[in-house]
Amino acid sequence: MVFLIQQTMLYAIPLMIVALAGIFAERSGVINLALEGIMIIGAFIGALFVRIIQENMVFTQDQGQLLMVLAMVVSAIFGALFSLLLSFSAINLKADQTIGGTALNMLAPAIVLFMINLISQQNVLGMATGDASSWFMIKPSTFGLERDHDFGFIGNLLINKVYLSTYICIAIFVVLSIILYKTKFGLRLRSCGENPQAADSLGINVYKMRYAGVTISGALAGIGGFTYALTTANCASTGEVAGYGFLALAVMIFGNWTPLNVALGGILFGLFKCIAATYSSLDINGDGVYMLAELGISPYVYRLLPYLITLIVLAFTSKKSRVPKAEGIPYDKGQR
């Protein structure tokens, strides 16, 4: 049970943080279809930063938690910078936001693969494989305890072999959700996605608020990309994040652009993603019997589950979705 919950959270946390990234952009009035591409950039830059620091021996394994936090900050910065391309095209040039986001999704993996070939033909981005990723895990040794120390059920669930990035992302999710719905900044941001003309008449700079929404969105997607690469897959060296950006968009729509519903949706999809990835080693009853593996179902069916569930859920919930009214519409100050 501990393993299942921990693995579910590993898949759910990147979904939640990237879906929140989509909320910030779309609540400001800009459709951010480039979440997939920004995640790729965040994963690559974070992995490259970690590897460079490791090779230069600036940090030791005991300082892995600090290194991980710095990598998350760097990923956020580069994700925000990459998202400025979408901001400029959508806000200043008033270009079609769907096409702009799609272009960035095509550009990101091309940049990453080009950079990888430029840097080295070796696996210089292998920080998510082998024992290197264990640098960032919270373990008994982190507290100076023996490796086989037992924290009990709750302790093992919340502390042992848990990534600090999980708690950082949860904290970011809660804080930014409060900012979006309980502060003056959040109210102004949401007003620009509902009625920018009315917001402008009250002295709110719509262009700046939309830039802020997309930039925050880019930073969150960059963090989500690095977190995904760190905790679930070595995607930084392949230029892809397995469609997680698009799955996050589905979670955002399922959550009706509200953080609480997005969190619940992220956990739901994370559970099925966990089952798809670990079905062959899941001992549900704790009796040494791998029930799902013994059903004789093709592994492709399990891998299909998260996306199939996404389609089914969206089919039943899309009619109830309340899209921000000015989403995707370029703001023209002279138009009323």
CSV table of C-alpha atoms in Angstrom, one decimal:
chain,number,residue,atom,x,y,z
A,1,MET,CA,0.0,0.0,0.0
A,2,VAL,CA,2.9,2.4,0.8
A,3,PHE,CA,4.5,1.6,-2.5
A,4,LEU,CA,1.2,2.2,-4.4
A,5,ILE,CA,0.5,5.5,-2.7
A,6,GLN,CA,4.0,6.8,-3.2
A,7,GLN,CA,4.1,5.8,-6.8
A,8,THR,CA,0.7,7.4,-7.5
A,9,MET,CA,2.0,10.7,-6.0
A,10,LEU,CA,5.1,10.5,-8.2
A,11,TYR,CA,2.9,10.5,-11.3
A,12,ALA,CA,0.2,12.8,-9.9
A,13,ILE,CA,2.4,15.7,-8.7
A,14,PRO,CA,3.8,16.6,-12.1
A,15,LEU,CA,0.3,16.5,-13.5
A,16,MET,CA,-1.0,18.7,-10.8
A,17,ILE,CA,1.7,21.4,-11.1
A,18,VAL,CA,1.6,21.5,-14.9
A,19,ALA,CA,-2.3,21.6,-14.9
A,20,LEU,CA,-2.0,24.6,-12.5
A,21,ALA,CA,0.4,26.1,-15.0
A,22,GLY,CA,-2.4,25.8,-17.6
A,23,ILE,CA,-4.8,27.4,-15.2
A,24,PHE,CA,-2.7,30.5,-14.7
A,25,ALA,CA,-2.2,31.1,-18.4
A,26,GLU,CA,-5.8,30.4,-19.4
A,27,ARG,CA,-7.3,32.4,-16.5
A,28,SER,CA,-5.3,35.4,-17.9
A,29,GLY,CA,-6.8,34.8,-21.3
A,30,VAL,CA,-4.0,33.0,-23.1
A,31,ILE,CA,-4.3,29.3,-24.2
A,32,ASN,CA,-1.0,27.6,-23.3
A,33,LEU,CA,-0.8,24.5,-25.5
A,34,ALA,CA,2.9,24.7,-25.2
A,35,LEU,CA,3.0,22.9,-21.8
A,36,GLU,CA,4.4,19.8,-23.3
A,37,GLY,CA,7.3,21.7,-24.9
A,38,ILE,CA,8.0,23.8,-21.8
A,39,MET,CA,8.1,20.6,-19.7
A,40,ILE,CA,10.7,19.2,-22.1
A,41,ILE,CA,12.8,22.3,-21.8
A,42,GLY,CA,12.5,22.2,-18.0
A,43,ALA,CA,13.5,18.5,-17.8
A,44,PHE,CA,16.5,19.0,-20.1
A,45,ILE,CA,17.8,22.2,-18.3
A,46,GLY,CA,17.3,20.7,-14.8
A,47,ALA,CA,19.1,17.5,-15.8
A,48,LEU,CA,21.9,19.3,-17.5
A,49,PHE,CA,22.4,21.6,-14.5
A,50,VAL,CA,22.5,18.6,-12.1
A,51,ARG,CA,24.9,16.7,-14.2
A,52,ILE,CA,27.3,19.7,-14.6
A,53,ILE,CA,27.3,20.2,-10.9
A,54,GLN,CA,27.9,16.5,-10.2
A,55,GLU,CA,30.8,16.3,-12.7
A,56,ASN,CA,32.5,19.4,-11.2
A,57,MET,CA,32.1,17.8,-7.7
A,58,VAL,CA,30.8,21.1,-6.3
A,59,PHE,CA,28.1,19.2,-4.3
A,60,THR,CA,28.4,15.9,-2.5
A,61,GLN,CA,25.6,13.3,-2.1
A,62,ASP,CA,24.9,14.7,1.4
A,63,GLN,CA,24.0,18.0,-0.3
A,64,GLY,CA,21.6,16.4,-2.8
A,65,GLN,CA,18.5,18.1,-1.4
A,66,LEU,CA,20.0,21.5,-1.9
A,67,LEU,CA,21.1,20.6,-5.4
A,68,MET,CA,17.6,19.5,-6.3
A,69,VAL,CA,16.1,22.7,-5.1
A,70,LEU,CA,18.6,24.7,-7.2
A,71,ALA,CA,17.8,22.6,-10.2
A,72,MET,CA,14.1,23.2,-9.8
A,73,VAL,CA,14.8,27.0,-9.6
A,74,VAL,CA,16.9,26.8,-12.8
A,75,SER,CA,14.2,24.8,-14.6
A,76,ALA,CA,11.5,27.3,-13.5
A,77,ILE,CA,13.6,30.2,-14.9
A,78,PHE,CA,14.2,28.6,-18.3
A,79,GLY,CA,10.6,27.4,-18.5
A,80,ALA,CA,9.5,31.0,-17.9
A,81,LEU,CA,11.9,32.4,-20.5
A,82,PHE,CA,10.8,29.8,-23.1
A,83,SER,CA,7.1,30.7,-22.4
A,84,LEU,CA,7.9,34.4,-23.3
A,85,LEU,CA,7.9,33.2,-27.0
A,86,LEU,CA,4.3,32.3,-26.6
A,87,SER,CA,3.6,35.6,-24.7
A,88,PHE,CA,5.1,37.7,-27.4
A,89,SER,CA,3.4,36.0,-30.2
A,90,ALA,CA,0.0,35.9,-28.5
A,91,ILE,CA,-0.1,39.3,-26.8
A,92,ASN,CA,2.1,41.6,-28.9
A,93,LEU,CA,1.7,40.0,-32.3
A,94,LYS,CA,-1.9,38.8,-31.6
A,95,ALA,CA,-1.1,35.5,-33.4
A,96,ASP,CA,-3.3,32.5,-33.2
A,97,GLN,CA,-2.5,31.0,-29.8
A,98,THR,CA,-3.2,27.4,-30.8
A,99,ILE,CA,-0.7,27.6,-33.6
A,100,GLY,CA,1.9,29.3,-31.4
A,101,GLY,CA,1.6,26.7,-28.7
A,102,THR,CA,1.9,23.9,-31.3
A,103,ALA,CA,5.0,25.5,-32.8
A,104,LEU,CA,6.7,25.6,-29.4
A,105,ASN,CA,5.8,22.0,-28.8
A,106,MET,CA,7.6,21.1,-32.1
A,107,LEU,CA,10.5,23.5,-31.3
A,108,ALA,CA,11.3,22.3,-27.8
A,109,PRO,CA,12.3,18.6,-28.6
A,110,ALA,CA,14.2,19.8,-31.6
A,111,ILE,CA,16.3,22.2,-29.5
A,112,VAL,CA,16.8,19.6,-26.8
A,113,LEU,CA,18.0,16.9,-29.2
A,114,PHE,CA,20.2,19.4,-31.0
A,115,MET,CA,21.8,20.4,-27.7
A,116,ILE,CA,22.3,16.8,-26.6
A,117,ASN,CA,24.2,16.0,-29.8
A,118,LEU,CA,26.2,19.2,-29.4
A,119,ILE,CA,27.2,18.5,-25.8
A,120,SER,CA,28.2,14.8,-26.1
A,121,GLN,CA,27.4,11.5,-27.6
A,122,GLN,CA,27.6,10.0,-24.2
A,123,ASN,CA,24.8,9.8,-21.6
A,124,VAL,CA,25.7,13.1,-19.9
A,125,LEU,CA,22.1,13.5,-18.8
A,126,GLY,CA,21.7,10.2,-17.0
A,127,MET,CA,20.9,11.8,-13.6
A,128,ALA,CA,17.5,10.0,-13.5
A,129,THR,CA,19.1,6.5,-13.9
A,130,GLY,CA,21.3,4.4,-11.7
A,131,ASP,CA,21.9,5.5,-8.1
A,132,ALA,CA,22.3,9.2,-9.0
A,133,SER,CA,18.6,9.9,-8.6
A,134,SER,CA,18.8,8.5,-5.0
A,135,TRP,CA,20.7,11.6,-4.1
A,136,PHE,CA,17.4,13.4,-3.9
A,137,MET,CA,15.4,10.9,-1.9
A,138,ILE,CA,14.7,11.3,1.8
A,139,LYS,CA,15.9,8.2,3.5
A,140,PRO,CA,16.9,7.1,7.0
A,141,SER,CA,20.5,8.1,6.2
A,142,THR,CA,19.3,11.6,5.6
A,143,PHE,CA,18.7,11.9,9.3
A,144,GLY,CA,21.8,10.0,10.3
A,145,LEU,CA,19.9,6.8,11.0
A,146,GLU,CA,20.6,3.2,9.9
A,147,ARG,CA,19.5,2.2,6.4
A,148,ASP,CA,17.1,-0.4,7.7
A,149,HIS,CA,15.5,1.9,10.2
A,150,ASP,CA,11.7,1.5,10.3
A,151,PHE,CA,9.6,4.7,10.6
A,152,GLY,CA,6.3,2.8,10.9
A,153,PHE,CA,3.5,2.9,8.3
A,154,ILE,CA,3.0,6.7,8.4
A,155,GLY,CA,6.7,7.4,8.6
A,156,ASN,CA,7.5,5.1,5.7
A,157,LEU,CA,4.7,6.6,3.7
A,158,LEU,CA,5.6,10.3,4.3
A,159,ILE,CA,9.4,10.1,4.8
A,160,ASN,CA,11.2,7.0,3.6
A,161,LYS,CA,12.3,7.0,-0.1
A,162,VAL,CA,10.2,10.1,-0.8
A,163,TYR,CA,11.5,12.9,-3.0
A,164,LEU,CA,11.6,16.4,-1.4
A,165,SER,CA,10.4,17.7,-4.7
A,166,THR,CA,7.0,16.1,-3.9
A,167,TYR,CA,6.5,18.3,-0.9
A,168,ILE,CA,7.9,21.4,-2.6
A,169,CYS,CA,5.5,21.0,-5.5
A,170,ILE,CA,2.6,20.5,-3.1
A,171,ALA,CA,3.6,23.7,-1.2
A,172,ILE,CA,3.8,25.6,-4.5
A,173,PHE,CA,0.5,24.3,-5.6
A,174,VAL,CA,-1.3,25.4,-2.4
A,175,VAL,CA,0.4,28.8,-2.2
A,176,LEU,CA,-0.3,29.7,-5.9
A,177,SER,CA,-3.9,28.4,-5.6
A,178,ILE,CA,-4.4,30.8,-2.7
A,179,ILE,CA,-2.8,33.7,-4.6
A,180,LEU,CA,-5.0,33.0,-7.6
A,181,TYR,CA,-8.3,33.0,-5.7
A,182,LYS,CA,-7.7,35.0,-2.5
A,183,THR,CA,-5.5,38.0,-3.5
A,184,LYS,CA,-6.0,41.2,-5.5
A,185,PHE,CA,-3.4,40.0,-8.0
A,186,GLY,CA,-5.3,36.8,-8.6
A,187,LEU,CA,-8.6,38.7,-9.0
A,188,ARG,CA,-7.1,41.0,-11.6
A,189,LEU,CA,-5.5,38.1,-13.4
A,190,ARG,CA,-8.8,36.2,-13.6
A,191,SER,CA,-10.6,39.4,-14.7
A,192,CYS,CA,-8.3,39.6,-17.8
A,193,GLY,CA,-9.4,36.2,-18.8
A,194,GLU,CA,-13.1,36.9,-18.4
A,195,ASN,CA,-13.6,40.5,-19.5
A,196,PRO,CA,-10.4,42.3,-20.4
A,197,GLN,CA,-12.2,45.4,-21.6
A,198,ALA,CA,-13.9,45.9,-18.2
A,199,ALA,CA,-10.6,45.2,-16.4
A,200,ASP,CA,-8.9,47.8,-18.6
A,201,SER,CA,-11.6,50.4,-17.7
A,202,LEU,CA,-10.6,49.9,-14.1
A,203,GLY,CA,-7.0,50.7,-14.7
A,204,ILE,CA,-5.7,47.1,-14.9
A,205,ASN,CA,-2.9,46.6,-17.5
A,206,VAL,CA,-4.3,43.6,-19.4
A,207,TYR,CA,-1.0,43.1,-21.4
A,208,LYS,CA,1.1,42.9,-18.2
A,209,MET,CA,-1.3,40.6,-16.4
A,210,ARG,CA,-1.4,38.2,-19.4
A,211,TYR,CA,2.4,38.3,-19.5
A,212,ALA,CA,2.4,37.5,-15.8
A,213,GLY,CA,0.0,34.6,-16.2
A,214,VAL,CA,1.9,33.0,-19.1
A,215,THR,CA,5.3,33.5,-17.3
A,216,ILE,CA,4.1,31.9,-14.1
A,217,SER,CA,2.6,29.1,-16.3
A,218,GLY,CA,6.0,28.6,-18.0
A,219,ALA,CA,7.8,28.5,-14.6
A,220,LEU,CA,5.4,25.9,-13.2
A,221,ALA,CA,5.6,23.8,-16.4
A,222,GLY,CA,9.4,23.9,-16.2
A,223,ILE,CA,9.3,22.7,-12.6
A,224,GLY,CA,6.9,20.0,-13.6
A,225,GLY,CA,9.1,18.8,-16.4
A,226,PHE,CA,12.2,18.5,-14.2
A,227,THR,CA,10.1,16.8,-11.5
A,228,TYR,CA,8.8,14.3,-14.0
A,229,ALA,CA,12.3,13.6,-15.3
A,230,LEU,CA,13.7,13.2,-11.8
A,231,THR,CA,11.1,11.0,-10.3
A,232,THR,CA,9.6,8.9,-13.1
A,233,ALA,CA,11.6,8.7,-16.3
A,234,ASN,CA,14.9,9.7,-17.8
A,235,CYS,CA,13.2,11.7,-20.5
A,236,ALA,CA,15.7,14.6,-20.5
A,237,SER,CA,18.0,12.7,-23.0
A,238,THR,CA,15.1,11.7,-25.4
A,239,GLY,CA,13.4,15.1,-25.9
A,240,GLU,CA,9.9,13.9,-24.8
A,241,VAL,CA,7.8,13.6,-21.7
A,242,ALA,CA,5.3,10.9,-22.8
A,243,GLY,CA,2.5,13.3,-23.6
A,244,TYR,CA,2.3,14.6,-20.0
A,245,GLY,CA,1.8,18.2,-21.0
A,246,PHE,CA,-1.3,17.2,-23.0
A,247,LEU,CA,-2.5,14.9,-20.2
A,248,ALA,CA,-2.1,17.9,-17.8
A,249,LEU,CA,-4.4,20.0,-20.2
A,250,ALA,CA,-7.0,17.2,-19.9
A,251,VAL,CA,-6.7,17.3,-16.1
A,252,MET,CA,-7.2,21.1,-16.2
A,253,ILE,CA,-10.3,20.8,-18.3
A,254,PHE,CA,-11.6,17.9,-16.1
A,255,GLY,CA,-10.9,20.1,-13.1
A,256,ASN,CA,-12.9,23.0,-14.6
A,257,TRP,CA,-10.0,25.4,-14.2
A,258,THR,CA,-10.1,25.2,-10.4
A,259,PRO,CA,-7.1,24.0,-8.3
A,260,LEU,CA,-9.0,21.6,-6.0
A,261,ASN,CA,-10.7,19.7,-8.8
A,262,VAL,CA,-7.4,19.7,-10.7
A,263,ALA,CA,-5.7,18.1,-7.6
A,264,LEU,CA,-8.3,15.4,-7.5
A,265,GLY,CA,-8.1,14.8,-11.2
A,266,GLY,CA,-4.3,14.6,-11.0
A,267,ILE,CA,-4.5,11.9,-8.3
A,268,LEU,CA,-7.0,9.9,-10.3
A,269,PHE,CA,-4.9,10.0,-13.5
A,270,GLY,CA,-1.8,9.4,-11.5
A,271,LEU,CA,-3.2,6.2,-10.0
A,272,PHE,CA,-3.9,4.8,-13.5
A,273,LYS,CA,-0.5,5.9,-14.7
A,274,CYS,CA,1.0,4.2,-11.7
A,275,ILE,CA,-0.9,1.0,-12.5
A,276,ALA,CA,0.2,1.2,-16.1
A,277,ALA,CA,3.9,1.5,-15.1
A,278,THR,CA,4.0,-0.9,-12.2
A,279,TYR,CA,1.3,-3.5,-12.8
A,280,SER,CA,3.8,-6.4,-13.1
A,281,SER,CA,5.2,-5.7,-9.6
A,282,LEU,CA,2.1,-4.6,-7.7
A,283,ASP,CA,1.4,-6.9,-4.8
A,284,ILE,CA,-2.0,-5.5,-3.8
A,285,ASN,CA,-2.9,-7.9,-1.0
A,286,GLY,CA,0.7,-8.2,0.3
A,287,ASP,CA,0.7,-12.0,-0.1
A,288,GLY,CA,3.4,-12.2,-2.8
A,289,VAL,CA,0.8,-12.6,-5.6
A,290,TYR,CA,1.0,-10.1,-8.5
A,291,MET,CA,-2.7,-10.2,-9.3
A,292,LEU,CA,-2.7,-7.7,-12.3
A,293,ALA,CA,0.3,-9.5,-13.9
A,294,GLU,CA,-1.4,-12.9,-13.6
A,295,LEU,CA,-4.6,-11.8,-15.3
A,296,GLY,CA,-3.0,-12.4,-18.7
A,297,ILE,CA,-4.0,-9.0,-20.0
A,298,SER,CA,-1.7,-7.4,-22.6
A,299,PRO,CA,0.7,-4.8,-21.1
A,300,TYR,CA,-0.4,-2.4,-23.8
A,301,VAL,CA,-3.9,-2.4,-22.3
A,302,TYR,CA,-2.5,-1.1,-19.0
A,303,ARG,CA,-0.4,1.5,-20.8
A,304,LEU,CA,-3.5,2.6,-22.6
A,305,LEU,CA,-5.6,3.0,-19.4
A,306,PRO,CA,-4.5,6.6,-18.4
A,307,TYR,CA,-5.4,8.0,-21.8
A,308,LEU,CA,-8.5,5.9,-22.2
A,309,ILE,CA,-9.7,7.2,-18.8
A,310,THR,CA,-8.9,10.7,-19.9
A,311,LEU,CA,-11.1,10.4,-23.0
A,312,ILE,CA,-14.0,8.9,-21.0
A,313,VAL,CA,-13.8,11.5,-18.2
A,314,LEU,CA,-13.6,14.4,-20.7
A,315,ALA,CA,-16.6,13.0,-22.6
A,316,PHE,CA,-18.8,13.1,-19.5
A,317,THR,CA,-17.4,16.4,-18.0
A,318,SER,CA,-16.7,18.6,-20.9
A,319,LYS,CA,-20.3,19.9,-21.2
A,320,LYS,CA,-20.1,21.2,-17.6
A,321,SER,CA,-16.8,23.0,-18.2
A,322,ARG,CA,-16.8,26.7,-17.8
A,323,VAL,CA,-14.1,28.1,-20.0
A,324,PRO,CA,-12.8,31.6,-19.3
A,325,LYS,CA,-14.8,33.8,-21.7
A,326,ALA,CA,-11.9,35.7,-23.2
A,327,GLU,CA,-9.6,32.7,-23.5
A,328,GLY,CA,-7.7,32.6,-26.7
A,329,ILE,CA,-9.0,36.0,-27.9
A,330,PRO,CA,-6.2,38.6,-28.5
A,331,TYR,CA,-7.0,41.8,-26.6
A,332,ASP,CA,-7.5,44.9,-28.6
A,333,LYS,CA,-7.6,48.0,-26.5
A,334,GLY,CA,-9.7,49.9,-29.1
A,335,GLN,CA,-12.4,47.2,-29.2
A,336,ARG,CA,-15.5,47.4,-27.0
